[in-house]
Tab-separated table of C-alpha atoms in Angstrom:
chain	number	residue	atom	x	y	z
A	1	MET	CA	110.083	86.757	77.904
A	2	GLY	CA	110.103	83.095	78.941
A	3	SER	CA	109.005	81.417	82.133
A	4	LEU	CA	110.390	82.270	85.512
A	5	ALA	CA	113.381	80.247	86.730
A	6	THR	CA	113.713	78.769	90.193
A	7	SER	CA	111.818	80.694	92.796
A	8	SER	CA	115.050	81.316	94.730
A	9	ASP	CA	116.191	83.495	91.823
A	10	THR	CA	112.897	85.360	91.418
A	11	TYR	CA	112.534	88.857	92.815
A	12	VAL	CA	109.970	91.606	93.012
A	13	ALA	CA	111.086	95.228	92.731
A	14	LEU	CA	108.661	97.798	94.114
A	15	LEU	CA	109.216	101.385	92.997
A	16	ARG	CA	107.661	104.175	95.016
A	17	GLY	CA	105.774	107.003	93.384
A	18	ILE	CA	105.812	105.903	89.731
A	19	ASN	CA	102.863	107.066	87.584
A	20	VAL	CA	100.898	108.292	90.613
A	21	GLY	CA	98.670	111.316	90.210
A	22	GLY	CA	100.144	112.134	86.809
A	23	ARG	CA	103.642	112.552	88.244
A	24	ASN	CA	106.851	110.623	87.724
A	25	ARG	CA	105.655	109.128	84.468
A	26	LEU	CA	107.541	106.084	83.326
A	27	PRO	CA	106.184	103.572	80.795
A	28	MET	CA	106.348	100.021	82.100
A	29	ASP	CA	107.969	98.720	78.914
A	30	GLU	CA	110.805	101.208	79.474
A	31	LEU	CA	111.105	100.105	83.106
A	32	ALA	CA	111.258	96.467	82.002
A	33	ARG	CA	114.051	97.301	79.546
A	34	LEU	CA	116.051	98.951	82.351
A	35	PHE	CA	115.905	95.717	84.344
A	36	GLU	CA	116.829	93.670	81.270
A	37	HIS	CA	119.835	95.938	80.588
A	38	ALA	CA	120.882	95.391	84.207
A	39	GLY	CA	121.136	91.644	83.555
A	40	CYS	CA	117.700	90.468	84.713
A	41	THR	CA	115.661	87.962	82.726
A	42	SER	CA	111.982	86.986	82.489
A	43	VAL	CA	111.105	90.587	83.364
A	44	LYS	CA	107.399	91.223	83.854
A	45	THR	CA	105.641	94.348	85.058
A	46	TYR	CA	102.302	94.509	86.832
A	47	ILE	CA	100.005	97.513	86.504
A	48	GLN	CA	101.419	100.975	85.936
A	49	SER	CA	102.694	101.772	89.425
A	50	GLY	CA	106.195	100.309	89.338
A	51	ASN	CA	105.934	96.603	90.150
A	52	VAL	CA	108.521	94.399	88.438
A	53	VAL	CA	108.999	90.637	88.722
A	54	PHE	CA	112.285	89.276	87.379
A	55	VAL	CA	114.829	86.495	87.569
A	56	ALA	CA	118.452	87.150	88.518
A	57	ALA	CA	121.217	85.848	90.717
A	58	PRO	CA	121.151	87.586	94.118
A	59	THR	CA	124.193	89.756	93.352
A	60	VAL	CA	122.722	90.784	89.990
A	61	ALA	CA	119.377	91.598	91.646
A	62	LEU	CA	121.067	93.937	94.137
A	63	LYS	CA	123.136	95.638	91.443
A	64	ALA	CA	120.025	95.954	89.238
A	65	ARG	CA	118.167	97.722	92.036
A	66	GLU	CA	120.914	100.334	92.238
A	67	SER	CA	121.446	100.787	88.499
A	68	VAL	CA	117.721	100.968	87.730
A	69	ALA	CA	117.183	103.469	90.551
A	70	ALA	CA	119.936	105.659	89.100
A	71	ALA	CA	118.537	105.362	85.558
A	72	VAL	CA	114.981	106.168	86.706
A	73	SER	CA	116.256	109.131	88.712
A	74	ALA	CA	118.094	110.469	85.658
A	75	ARG	CA	115.026	109.891	83.471
A	76	ILE	CA	112.394	111.603	85.644
A	77	GLY	CA	114.558	113.972	87.673
A	78	THR	CA	113.783	112.714	91.162
A	79	ASP	CA	114.992	109.874	93.365
A	80	ILE	CA	112.663	106.902	93.364
A	81	PRO	CA	113.320	104.308	96.068
A	82	ILE	CA	113.212	100.684	94.948
A	83	VAL	CA	112.413	98.065	97.563
A	84	LEU	CA	113.475	94.539	96.646
A	85	ARG	CA	111.946	91.294	97.914
A	86	SER	CA	112.640	87.691	96.961
A	87	VAL	CA	109.683	85.511	96.082
A	88	ALA	CA	110.210	83.721	99.428
A	89	ASP	CA	110.010	87.079	101.208
A	90	LEU	CA	106.787	87.911	99.377
A	91	ALA	CA	105.280	84.509	100.234
A	92	ARG	CA	106.122	85.147	103.887
A	93	VAL	CA	104.445	88.575	103.700
A	94	VAL	CA	101.253	86.944	102.427
A	95	GLU	CA	101.346	84.168	105.041
A	96	GLU	CA	102.034	86.495	107.975
A	97	ASN	CA	99.416	89.185	107.395
A	98	PRO	CA	97.882	89.590	110.870
A	99	PHE	CA	94.707	91.122	109.453
A	100	LEU	CA	93.697	88.228	107.231
A	101	GLY	CA	90.569	86.503	108.349
A	102	GLU	CA	87.059	85.720	107.328
A	103	SER	CA	85.674	88.958	108.759
A	104	GLN	CA	88.234	91.233	107.106
A	105	ASP	CA	87.512	93.021	103.851
A	106	PRO	CA	90.649	92.451	101.717
A	107	ARG	CA	90.084	95.864	100.097
A	108	ALA	CA	91.004	97.429	103.457
A	109	LEU	CA	94.346	95.617	103.642
A	110	HIS	CA	97.651	97.157	102.561
A	111	VAL	CA	101.338	96.438	103.080
A	112	GLY	CA	104.126	98.970	103.444
A	113	PHE	CA	107.402	97.486	102.211
A	114	LEU	CA	110.335	99.042	104.073
A	115	SER	CA	113.879	99.265	102.738
A	116	ASP	CA	115.367	98.455	106.136
A	117	ARG	CA	114.220	96.791	109.337
A	118	PRO	CA	113.305	99.585	111.758
A	119	SER	CA	114.623	99.582	115.313
A	120	PRO	CA	112.160	98.561	118.041
A	121	ASP	CA	112.288	102.108	119.442
A	122	ARG	CA	111.259	103.527	116.064
A	123	VAL	CA	108.383	101.059	115.788
A	124	LEU	CA	107.151	102.088	119.238
A	125	SER	CA	107.204	105.712	118.034
A	126	LEU	CA	104.413	105.023	115.515
A	127	ASP	CA	101.210	106.504	116.938
A	128	PRO	CA	98.463	103.846	117.115
A	129	ASP	CA	95.876	106.632	117.546
A	130	ARG	CA	97.062	108.687	114.569
A	131	SER	CA	94.244	107.672	112.234
A	132	PRO	CA	91.299	105.827	113.833
A	133	PRO	CA	89.902	103.316	112.943
A	134	ASP	CA	93.077	102.332	111.070
A	135	GLU	CA	95.319	99.654	112.526
A	136	PHE	CA	98.901	98.617	111.840
A	137	VAL	CA	101.380	95.899	112.766
A	138	VAL	CA	105.094	96.048	111.968
A	139	ARG	CA	106.767	92.704	111.297
A	140	GLY	CA	110.345	92.713	110.119
A	141	LYS	CA	110.617	94.973	107.068
A	142	GLU	CA	106.870	95.297	106.497
A	143	ILE	CA	104.105	97.332	108.021
A	144	TYR	CA	100.705	95.691	107.646
A	145	LEU	CA	97.784	98.088	107.543
A	146	ARG	CA	94.043	97.678	107.933
A	147	LEU	CA	92.518	100.845	106.497
A	148	PRO	CA	88.695	100.690	106.493
A	149	ASN	CA	88.547	104.098	104.752
A	150	GLY	CA	91.227	103.191	102.210
A	151	MET	CA	94.682	104.562	101.532
A	152	SER	CA	93.326	107.988	100.568
A	153	GLY	CA	91.512	108.276	103.912
A	154	THR	CA	94.387	107.457	106.241
A	155	ARG	CA	96.988	109.513	108.025
A	156	PHE	CA	99.388	106.523	107.843
A	157	THR	CA	101.048	107.990	104.778
A	158	ALA	CA	104.364	106.924	103.306
A	159	SER	CA	105.929	110.193	104.438
A	160	TYR	CA	104.758	109.658	108.036
A	161	VAL	CA	105.993	106.056	108.121
A	162	GLU	CA	109.322	106.998	106.536
A	163	ARG	CA	109.835	109.914	108.912
A	164	VAL	CA	109.120	107.858	112.045
A	165	LEU	CA	110.828	104.611	110.993
A	166	VAL	CA	113.704	106.393	109.190
A	167	THR	CA	113.647	104.168	106.118
A	168	PRO	CA	112.142	104.425	102.623
A	169	ALA	CA	108.763	102.726	102.200
A	170	THR	CA	106.357	101.915	99.409
A	171	PHE	CA	102.802	100.721	99.866
A	172	ARG	CA	100.699	98.206	97.956
A	173	ASN	CA	97.099	97.146	98.360
A	174	TRP	CA	96.450	93.514	99.237
A	175	ARG	CA	95.201	92.565	95.785
A	176	THR	CA	98.460	93.797	94.234
A	177	VAL	CA	100.540	91.853	96.790
A	178	GLU	CA	98.660	88.651	96.049
A	179	ASN	CA	98.866	89.162	92.295
A	180	LEU	CA	102.601	89.833	92.436
A	181	LEU	CA	103.082	86.574	94.316
A	182	LYS	CA	101.029	84.716	91.675
A	183	ILE	CA	103.132	86.211	88.876
A	184	ALA	CA	106.376	85.416	90.722
A	185	THR	CA	105.418	81.812	91.402
A	186	GLY	CA	103.479	81.183	88.179
């Protein structure tokens, strides 16, 4: 597979809903091959939930997102959004997490990666009292979550966020975000 090229050419693709709850099964080696066939190199997957780190020119990365999404849709019979971030974007996400701090349990932290930047009006439509004691902050194309009861205990679901912000979203726990950044920069 080789080492990753310059960080400016390194991307992370985040697929929503792959291998979750026994649905939308897709082996990671098959997913890696789809990215390789789309012209990406140094393709690496992380865990079974649709996280792919790869190297490609920006135009190839964008085309790969579309062609892989189409191939995955044909393979499993449902549309699977793919959110793409550069390694610089991912580093910014890690640096800007408003919930990081000595008193925070990192297991309670999650990030929702949005396909598009939501309008300020849409962001204001998110209900801060929807799921106490959960908290959220939207910055750019991410929604940072502090979920003391975990992802399974929140009402800040992907479907709620997508419906209110009118953009596809996929969520990752903080450990996964940090590990993806290590893989992308390693």
